[in-house]
Tab-separated table of C-alpha atoms in Angstrom:
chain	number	residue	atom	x	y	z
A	175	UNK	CA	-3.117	-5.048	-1.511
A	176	UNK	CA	-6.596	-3.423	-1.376
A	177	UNK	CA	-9.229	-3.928	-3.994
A	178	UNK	CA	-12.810	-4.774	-3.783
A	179	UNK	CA	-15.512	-5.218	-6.562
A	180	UNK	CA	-19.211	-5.141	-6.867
A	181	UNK	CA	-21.905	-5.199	-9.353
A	182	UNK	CA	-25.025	-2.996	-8.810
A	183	UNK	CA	-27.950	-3.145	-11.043
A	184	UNK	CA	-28.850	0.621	-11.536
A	185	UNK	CA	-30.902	0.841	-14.592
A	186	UNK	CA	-33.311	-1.899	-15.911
A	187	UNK	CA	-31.956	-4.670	-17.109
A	188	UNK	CA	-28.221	-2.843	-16.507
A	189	UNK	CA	-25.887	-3.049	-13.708
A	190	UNK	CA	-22.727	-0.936	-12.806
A	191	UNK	CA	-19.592	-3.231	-11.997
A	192	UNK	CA	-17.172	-0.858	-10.088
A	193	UNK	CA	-13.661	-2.147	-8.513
A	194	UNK	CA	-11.202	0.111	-6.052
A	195	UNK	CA	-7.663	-0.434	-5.570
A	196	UNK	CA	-4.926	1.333	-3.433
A	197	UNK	CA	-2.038	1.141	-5.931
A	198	UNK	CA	0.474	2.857	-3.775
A	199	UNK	CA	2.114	4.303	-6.871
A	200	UNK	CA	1.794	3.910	-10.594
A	201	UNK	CA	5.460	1.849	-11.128
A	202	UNK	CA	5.939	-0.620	-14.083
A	203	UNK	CA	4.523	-3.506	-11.495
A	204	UNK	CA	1.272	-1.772	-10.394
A	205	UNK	CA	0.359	-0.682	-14.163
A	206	UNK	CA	0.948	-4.022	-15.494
A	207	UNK	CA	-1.331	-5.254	-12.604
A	208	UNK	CA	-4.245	-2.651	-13.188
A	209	UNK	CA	-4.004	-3.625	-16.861
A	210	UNK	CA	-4.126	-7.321	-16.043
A	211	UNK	CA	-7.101	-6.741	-13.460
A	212	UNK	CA	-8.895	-4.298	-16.124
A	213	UNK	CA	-8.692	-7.401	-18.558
A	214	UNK	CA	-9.740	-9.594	-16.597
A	215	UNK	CA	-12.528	-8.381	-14.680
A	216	UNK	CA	-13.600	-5.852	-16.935
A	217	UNK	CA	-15.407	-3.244	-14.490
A	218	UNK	CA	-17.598	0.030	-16.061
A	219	UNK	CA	-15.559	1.912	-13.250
A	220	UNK	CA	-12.151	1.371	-11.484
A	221	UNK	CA	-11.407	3.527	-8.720
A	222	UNK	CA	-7.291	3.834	-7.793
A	223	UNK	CA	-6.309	5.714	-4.705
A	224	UNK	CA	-2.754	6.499	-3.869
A	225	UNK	CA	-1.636	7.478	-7.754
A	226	UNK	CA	1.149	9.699	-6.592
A	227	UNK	CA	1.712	11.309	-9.489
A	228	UNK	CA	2.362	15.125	-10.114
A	229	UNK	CA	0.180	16.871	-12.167
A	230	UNK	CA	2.770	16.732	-15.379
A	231	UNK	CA	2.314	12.836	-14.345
A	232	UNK	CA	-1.699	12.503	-14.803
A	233	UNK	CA	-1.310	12.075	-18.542
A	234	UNK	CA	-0.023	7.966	-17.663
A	235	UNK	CA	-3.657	7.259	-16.081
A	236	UNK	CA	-5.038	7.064	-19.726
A	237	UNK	CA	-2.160	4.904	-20.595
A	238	UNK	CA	-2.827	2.257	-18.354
A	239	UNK	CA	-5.954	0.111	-20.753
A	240	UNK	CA	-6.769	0.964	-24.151
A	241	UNK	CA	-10.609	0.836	-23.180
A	242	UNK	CA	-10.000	2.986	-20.456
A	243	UNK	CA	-10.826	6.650	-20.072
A	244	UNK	CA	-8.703	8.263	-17.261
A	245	UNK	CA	-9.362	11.393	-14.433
A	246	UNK	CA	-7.065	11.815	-11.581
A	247	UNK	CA	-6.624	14.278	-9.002
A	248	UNK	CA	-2.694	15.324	-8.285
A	249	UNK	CA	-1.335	14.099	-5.101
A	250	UNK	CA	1.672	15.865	-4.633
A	251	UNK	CA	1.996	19.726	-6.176
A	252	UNK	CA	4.402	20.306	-8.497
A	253	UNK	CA	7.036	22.148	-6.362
A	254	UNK	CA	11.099	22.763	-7.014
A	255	UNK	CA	11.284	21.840	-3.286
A	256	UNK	CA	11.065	18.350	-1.984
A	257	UNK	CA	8.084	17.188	-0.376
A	258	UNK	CA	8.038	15.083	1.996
A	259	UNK	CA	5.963	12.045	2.049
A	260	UNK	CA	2.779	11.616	-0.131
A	261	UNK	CA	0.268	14.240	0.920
A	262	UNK	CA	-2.816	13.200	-0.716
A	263	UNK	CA	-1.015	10.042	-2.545
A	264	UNK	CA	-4.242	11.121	-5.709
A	265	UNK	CA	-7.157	9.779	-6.635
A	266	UNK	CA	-7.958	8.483	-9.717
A	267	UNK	CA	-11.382	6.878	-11.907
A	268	UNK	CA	-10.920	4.667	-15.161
A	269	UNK	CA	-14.121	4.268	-16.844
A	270	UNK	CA	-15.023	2.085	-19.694
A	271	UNK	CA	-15.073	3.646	-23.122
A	272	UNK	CA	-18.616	2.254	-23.784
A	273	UNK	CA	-19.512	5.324	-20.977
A	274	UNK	CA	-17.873	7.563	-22.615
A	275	UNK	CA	-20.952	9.709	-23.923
A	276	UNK	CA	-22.432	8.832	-20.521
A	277	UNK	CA	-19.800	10.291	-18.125
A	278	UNK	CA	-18.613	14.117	-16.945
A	279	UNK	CA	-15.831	15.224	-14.347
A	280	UNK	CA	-17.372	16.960	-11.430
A	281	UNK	CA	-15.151	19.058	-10.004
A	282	UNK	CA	-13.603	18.575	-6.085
A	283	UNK	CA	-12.315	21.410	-3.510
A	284	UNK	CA	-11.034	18.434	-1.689
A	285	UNK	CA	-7.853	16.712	-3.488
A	286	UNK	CA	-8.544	13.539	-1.318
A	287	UNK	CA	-11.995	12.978	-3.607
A	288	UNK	CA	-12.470	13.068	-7.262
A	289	UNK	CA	-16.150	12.216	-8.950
A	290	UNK	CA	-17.825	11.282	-11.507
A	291	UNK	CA	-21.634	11.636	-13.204
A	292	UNK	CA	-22.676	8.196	-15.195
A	293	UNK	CA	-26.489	8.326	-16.718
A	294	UNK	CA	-27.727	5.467	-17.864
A	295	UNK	CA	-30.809	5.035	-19.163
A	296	UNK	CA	-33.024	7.916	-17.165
A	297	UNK	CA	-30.875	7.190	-13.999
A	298	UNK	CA	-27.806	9.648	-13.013
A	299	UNK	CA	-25.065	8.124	-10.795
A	300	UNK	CA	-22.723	10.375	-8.678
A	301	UNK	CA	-19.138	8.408	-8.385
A	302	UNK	CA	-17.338	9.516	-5.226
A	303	UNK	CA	-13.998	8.085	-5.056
A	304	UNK	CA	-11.891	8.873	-1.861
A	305	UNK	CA	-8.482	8.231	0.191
A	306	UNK	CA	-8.671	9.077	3.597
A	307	UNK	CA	-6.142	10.059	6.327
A	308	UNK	CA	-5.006	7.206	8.770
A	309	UNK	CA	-7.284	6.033	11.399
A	310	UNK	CA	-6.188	7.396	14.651
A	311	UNK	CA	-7.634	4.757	16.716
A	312	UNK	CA	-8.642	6.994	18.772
A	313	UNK	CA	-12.760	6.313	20.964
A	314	UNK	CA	-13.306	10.024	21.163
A	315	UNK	CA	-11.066	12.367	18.650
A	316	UNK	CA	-11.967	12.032	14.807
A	317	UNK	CA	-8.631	14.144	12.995
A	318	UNK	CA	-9.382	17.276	11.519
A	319	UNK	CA	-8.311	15.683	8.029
A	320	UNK	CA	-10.279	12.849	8.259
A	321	UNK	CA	-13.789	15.206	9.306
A	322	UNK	CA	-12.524	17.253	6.746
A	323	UNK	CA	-12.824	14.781	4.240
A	324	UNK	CA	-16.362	13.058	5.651
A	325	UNK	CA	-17.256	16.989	5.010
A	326	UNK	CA	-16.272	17.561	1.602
A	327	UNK	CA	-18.405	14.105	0.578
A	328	UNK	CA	-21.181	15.539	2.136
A	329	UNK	CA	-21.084	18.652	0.640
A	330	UNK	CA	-20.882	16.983	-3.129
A	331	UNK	CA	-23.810	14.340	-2.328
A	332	UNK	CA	-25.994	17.801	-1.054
A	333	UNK	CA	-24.917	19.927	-3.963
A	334	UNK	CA	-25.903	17.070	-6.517
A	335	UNK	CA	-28.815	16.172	-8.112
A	336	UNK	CA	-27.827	12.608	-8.428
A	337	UNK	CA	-30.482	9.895	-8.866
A	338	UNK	CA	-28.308	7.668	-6.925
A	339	UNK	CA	-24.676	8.122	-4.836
A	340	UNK	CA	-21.970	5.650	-4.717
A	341	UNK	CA	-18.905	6.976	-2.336
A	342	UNK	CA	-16.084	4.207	-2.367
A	343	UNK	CA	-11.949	4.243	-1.887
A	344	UNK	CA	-9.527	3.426	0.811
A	345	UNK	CA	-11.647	5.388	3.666
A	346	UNK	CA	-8.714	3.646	5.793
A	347	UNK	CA	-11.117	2.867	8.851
A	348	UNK	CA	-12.473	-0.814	9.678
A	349	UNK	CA	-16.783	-0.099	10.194
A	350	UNK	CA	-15.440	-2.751	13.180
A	351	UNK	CA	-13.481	-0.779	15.393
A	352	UNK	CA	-15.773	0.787	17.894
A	353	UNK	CA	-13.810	4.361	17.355
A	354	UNK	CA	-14.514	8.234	16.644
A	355	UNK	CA	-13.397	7.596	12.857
A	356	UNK	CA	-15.665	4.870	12.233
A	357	UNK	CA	-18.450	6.530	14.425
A	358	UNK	CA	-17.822	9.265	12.128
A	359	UNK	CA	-17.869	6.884	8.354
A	360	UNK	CA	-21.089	5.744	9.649
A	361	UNK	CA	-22.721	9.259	10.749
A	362	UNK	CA	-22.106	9.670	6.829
A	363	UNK	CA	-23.518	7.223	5.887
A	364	UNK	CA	-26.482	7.962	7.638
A	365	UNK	CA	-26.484	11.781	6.521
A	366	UNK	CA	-26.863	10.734	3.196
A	367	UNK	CA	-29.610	7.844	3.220
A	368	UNK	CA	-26.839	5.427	2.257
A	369	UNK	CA	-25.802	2.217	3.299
A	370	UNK	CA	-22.044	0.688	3.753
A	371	UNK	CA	-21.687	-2.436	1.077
A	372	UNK	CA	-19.848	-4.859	3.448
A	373	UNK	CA	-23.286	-4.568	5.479
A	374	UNK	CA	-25.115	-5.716	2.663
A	375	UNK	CA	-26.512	-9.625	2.659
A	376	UNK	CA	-24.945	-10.334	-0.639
A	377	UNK	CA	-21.469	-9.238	0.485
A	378	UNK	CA	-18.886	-11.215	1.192
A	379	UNK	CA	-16.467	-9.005	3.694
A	380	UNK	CA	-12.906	-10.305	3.736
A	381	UNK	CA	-9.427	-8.333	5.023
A	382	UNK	CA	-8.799	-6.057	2.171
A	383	UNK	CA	-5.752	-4.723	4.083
A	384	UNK	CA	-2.880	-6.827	4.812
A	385	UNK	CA	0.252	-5.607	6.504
A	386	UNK	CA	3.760	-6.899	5.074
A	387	UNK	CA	4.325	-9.347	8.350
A	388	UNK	CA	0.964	-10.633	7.864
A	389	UNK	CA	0.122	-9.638	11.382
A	390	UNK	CA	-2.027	-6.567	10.669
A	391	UNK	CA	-5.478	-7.378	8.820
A	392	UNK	CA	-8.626	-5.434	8.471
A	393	UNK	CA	-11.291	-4.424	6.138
A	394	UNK	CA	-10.549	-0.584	5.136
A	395	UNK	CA	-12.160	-0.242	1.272
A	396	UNK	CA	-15.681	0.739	1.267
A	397	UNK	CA	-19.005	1.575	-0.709
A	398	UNK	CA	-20.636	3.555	0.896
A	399	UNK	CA	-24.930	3.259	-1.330
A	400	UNK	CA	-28.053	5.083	-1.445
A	401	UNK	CA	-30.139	3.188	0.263
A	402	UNK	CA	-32.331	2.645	-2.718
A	403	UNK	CA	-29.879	0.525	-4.743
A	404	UNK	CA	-28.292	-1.292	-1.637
A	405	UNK	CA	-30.214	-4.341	-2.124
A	406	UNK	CA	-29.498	-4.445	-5.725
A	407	UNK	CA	-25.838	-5.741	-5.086
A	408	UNK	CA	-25.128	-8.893	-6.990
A	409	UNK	CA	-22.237	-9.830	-4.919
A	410	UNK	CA	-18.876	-8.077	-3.321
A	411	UNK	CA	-15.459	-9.323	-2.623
A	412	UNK	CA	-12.094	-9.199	-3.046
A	413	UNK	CA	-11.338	-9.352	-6.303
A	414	UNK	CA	-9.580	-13.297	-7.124
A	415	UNK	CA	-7.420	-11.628	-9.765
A	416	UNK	CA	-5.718	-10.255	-6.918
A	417	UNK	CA	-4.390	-13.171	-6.023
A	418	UNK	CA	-3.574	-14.283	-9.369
A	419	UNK	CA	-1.657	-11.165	-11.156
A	420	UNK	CA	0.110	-10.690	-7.606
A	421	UNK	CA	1.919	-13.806	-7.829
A	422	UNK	CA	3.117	-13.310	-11.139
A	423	UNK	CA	4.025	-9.209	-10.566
A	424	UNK	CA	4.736	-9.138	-7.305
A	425	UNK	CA	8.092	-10.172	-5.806
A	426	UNK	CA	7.034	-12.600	-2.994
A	427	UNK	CA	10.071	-13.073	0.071
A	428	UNK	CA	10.327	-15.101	2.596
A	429	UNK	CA	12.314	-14.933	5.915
A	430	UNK	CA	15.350	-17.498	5.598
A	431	UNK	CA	16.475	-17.331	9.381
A	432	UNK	CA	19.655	-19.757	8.359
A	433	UNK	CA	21.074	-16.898	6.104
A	434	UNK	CA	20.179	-14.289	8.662
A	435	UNK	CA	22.849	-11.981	9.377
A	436	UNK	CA	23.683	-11.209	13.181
A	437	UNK	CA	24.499	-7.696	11.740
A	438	UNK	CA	21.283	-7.128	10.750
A	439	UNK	CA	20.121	-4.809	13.881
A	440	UNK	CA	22.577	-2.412	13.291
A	441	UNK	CA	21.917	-2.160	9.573
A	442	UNK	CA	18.659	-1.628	9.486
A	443	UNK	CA	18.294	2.367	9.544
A	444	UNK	CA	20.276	2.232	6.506
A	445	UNK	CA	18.567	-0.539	4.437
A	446	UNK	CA	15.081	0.736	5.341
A	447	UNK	CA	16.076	4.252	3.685
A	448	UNK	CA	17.591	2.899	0.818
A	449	UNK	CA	14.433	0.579	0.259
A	450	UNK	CA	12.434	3.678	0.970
A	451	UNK	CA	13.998	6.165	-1.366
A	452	UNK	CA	14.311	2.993	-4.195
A	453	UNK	CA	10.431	2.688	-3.716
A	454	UNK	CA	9.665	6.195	-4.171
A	455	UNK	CA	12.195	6.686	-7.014
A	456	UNK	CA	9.767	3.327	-8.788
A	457	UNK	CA	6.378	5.253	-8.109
A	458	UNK	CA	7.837	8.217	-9.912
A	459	UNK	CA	8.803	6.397	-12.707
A	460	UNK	CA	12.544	6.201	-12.239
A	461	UNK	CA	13.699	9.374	-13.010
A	462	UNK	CA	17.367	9.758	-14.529
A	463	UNK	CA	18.080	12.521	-12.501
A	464	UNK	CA	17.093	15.392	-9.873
A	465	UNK	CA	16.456	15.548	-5.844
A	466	UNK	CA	13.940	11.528	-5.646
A	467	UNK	CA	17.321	10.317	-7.920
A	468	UNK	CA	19.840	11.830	-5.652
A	469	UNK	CA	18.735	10.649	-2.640
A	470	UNK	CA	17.783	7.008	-3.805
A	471	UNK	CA	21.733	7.075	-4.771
A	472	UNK	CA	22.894	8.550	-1.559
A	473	UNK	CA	20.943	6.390	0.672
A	474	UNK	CA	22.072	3.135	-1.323
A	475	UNK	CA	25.515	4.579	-1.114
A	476	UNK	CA	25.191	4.947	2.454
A	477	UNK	CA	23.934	0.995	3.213
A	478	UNK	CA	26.813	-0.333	1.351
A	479	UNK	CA	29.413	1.777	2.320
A	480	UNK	CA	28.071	0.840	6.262
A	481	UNK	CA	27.567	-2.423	5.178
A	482	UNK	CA	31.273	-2.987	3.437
A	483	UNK	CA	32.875	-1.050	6.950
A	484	UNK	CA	30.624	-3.285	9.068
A	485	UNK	CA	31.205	-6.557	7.020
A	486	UNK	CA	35.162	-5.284	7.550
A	487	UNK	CA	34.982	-4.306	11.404
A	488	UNK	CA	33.358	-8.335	11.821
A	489	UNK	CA	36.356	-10.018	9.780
A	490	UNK	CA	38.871	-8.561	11.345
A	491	UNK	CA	37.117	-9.713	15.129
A	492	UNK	CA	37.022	-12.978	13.155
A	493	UNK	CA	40.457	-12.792	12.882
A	494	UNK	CA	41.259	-11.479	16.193
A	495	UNK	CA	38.924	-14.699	17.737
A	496	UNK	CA	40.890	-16.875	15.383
A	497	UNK	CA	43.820	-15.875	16.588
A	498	UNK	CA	43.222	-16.097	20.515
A	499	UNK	CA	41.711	-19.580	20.039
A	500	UNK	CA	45.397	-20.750	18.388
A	501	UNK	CA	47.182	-18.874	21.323
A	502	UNK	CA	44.744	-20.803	23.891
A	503	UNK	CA	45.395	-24.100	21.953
A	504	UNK	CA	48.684	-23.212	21.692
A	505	UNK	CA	48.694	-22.560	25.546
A	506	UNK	CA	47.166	-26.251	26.043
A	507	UNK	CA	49.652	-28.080	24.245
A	508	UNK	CA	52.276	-26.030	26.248
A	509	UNK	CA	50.547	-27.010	29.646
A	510	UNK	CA	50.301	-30.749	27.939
A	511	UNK	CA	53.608	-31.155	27.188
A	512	UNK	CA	54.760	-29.723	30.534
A	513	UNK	CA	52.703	-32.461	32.428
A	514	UNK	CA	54.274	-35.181	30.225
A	515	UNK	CA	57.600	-33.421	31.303
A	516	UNK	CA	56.568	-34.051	34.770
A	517	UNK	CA	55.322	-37.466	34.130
A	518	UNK	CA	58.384	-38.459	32.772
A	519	UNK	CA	60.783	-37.313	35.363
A	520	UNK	CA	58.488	-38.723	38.104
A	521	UNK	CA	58.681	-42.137	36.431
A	522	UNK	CA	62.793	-41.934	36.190
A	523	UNK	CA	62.918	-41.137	39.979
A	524	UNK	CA	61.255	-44.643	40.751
A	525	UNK	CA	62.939	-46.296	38.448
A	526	UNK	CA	66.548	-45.197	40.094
């Protein structure tokens, strides 16, 4: 789960409280967690990354708070074909309706960034809010996506006449990692007089990435700040709400190795599409039918018919064990009454 959330006092005697979250879809579970979040916390800006919605989808942004105005940017086009994969995965801001006369869209080339003007008072704000390709780990190549991206946020914070930046998201690179993609995050930074938030003495950096074994941790949601409001952070962390609504809307599991099965190996191709497929089918609402349905019911179809021939092909080697043990015990009480045999006749030979 990523989400982090800061305060900045802008304007005197007014400060900007912006969250951003990686929803990885907009299912039942994620918008009853934005809601509870948006309650909660009550930020002038939420920034979601990883919507994927199609465009006839973006209409369910401004469904997700009452109090909430919605913009997204599409993540997938809206194609007969399939797609494969989540391109983008869409970008998204929710701003408070107290804003409302305050705010307009800017317009993106890049559908990995959507933005946002906020004046308040005499100040104008230029909202950046980005989802980055994958870091490649690599020390020397930066991806052509990923420069491509670092690009197109340039090119708005040049083209703008902004009083003040703020460029935040999933930027999916740890400022950490001594490689070409966060070389390249903090040449950006530096292009644009800004500062990265984490950096800041008021911040509080934690993990805001967690992987689903809990081995893989690391701190991949940014602000990136003109330098002249970076010191006017109140505080940044990870949101404690995430904690909170994620225990009561997420579905928390935990490895049982007792009830393990020994077939597990050999089904796991099939269960990991059919969870696949299920999760995409969620994040696009659950349609009733067409190609996300069909293949969420083939793949399930698929596990439990292998699982039902597997769970078949094991009872009847259960059997087939079963049944060699009684012809070896079988065999032993043979041998065993053989010996008494023996034993027997030996003893009437002494005895005449």
């Amino acid at each position: 789960m990523d989400m982090s959330h800061t305060p900045l006092s802008i304007a005197k005697e007014r400060a900007l409280t912006s969250c951003t979250y990686n929803s990885t879809g907009l299912g039942d579970r994620q918008r009853y967690f934005i809601a509870e979040m948006l309650s909660a916390k009550k930020p002038d800006v939420l920034l979601l990354q990883e919507t994927w919605l199609f465009e006839s989808q973006l209409t369910k942004l401004s469904s997700l708070h009452s109090d909430y105005i919605a913009h997204g940017v599409l993540g997938m086009p809206e194609r007969r074909e399939f797609i494969a994969g989540h391109p983008f995965g869409g970008v998204a801001f929710l701003w408070h309706r107290s804003l409302a006369a305050s705010t307009k869209i800017v317009r993106c080339e890049n559908n990995r960034l959507c933005a946002i003007y906020i004046t308040m008072d005499t100040t104008t704000v230029l909202l950046v809010n980005a989802y980055f390709p994958c870091d490649n780990h690599s020390k020397t190549s930066v991806d052509a996506e990923y420069q491509a991206a670092l690009d197109s946020a340039l090119c708005l914070w040049i083209e703008s006449d902004a009083d003040v930046v703020i460029f935040g998201g999933d930027l999916n690179t740890d400022i950490s990692r001594n490689n070409a993609h966060s070389h390249a995050l903090n040449q950006l930074a530096h292009n644009i007089n800004s500062d990265l938030a984490w950096r800041c003495s008021e911040a509080q950096q934690i993990d805001t990435f967690i992987s689903s074994d809990g081995k893989g941790r690391s701190c991949i949601d940014h602000f990136v700040l003109s330098q002249s409001i970076s010191h006017n952070i109140s505080f940044l962390n990870l949101c404690k709400i995430c904690s909170d609504a994620g225990t009561s809307c997420f579905p928390v599991s935990r490895p049982n190795k007792l009830s393990r099965p020994k077939w597990s190996e050999r089904m796991k191709p099939y269960k990991d599409d059919a969870l696949f497929w299920d999760s995409v089918w969620k994040s696009c609402d659950k349609p009733h039918d067409g190609i996300v349905f069909d293949l969420r019911q083939n793949t399930k179809r698929e596990y439990h018919y292998a699982l039902r021939q597997y769970k078949r092909e094991e009872r009847a080697l259960h059997r087939e064990r079963a049944a060699s043990q009684r012809e070896r015990e079988r065999e032993r009480e043979r041998e065993r009454e053989r010996e008494r045999e023996r034993e027997n006749g030996r003893k009437h030979d002494v005895i005449r």
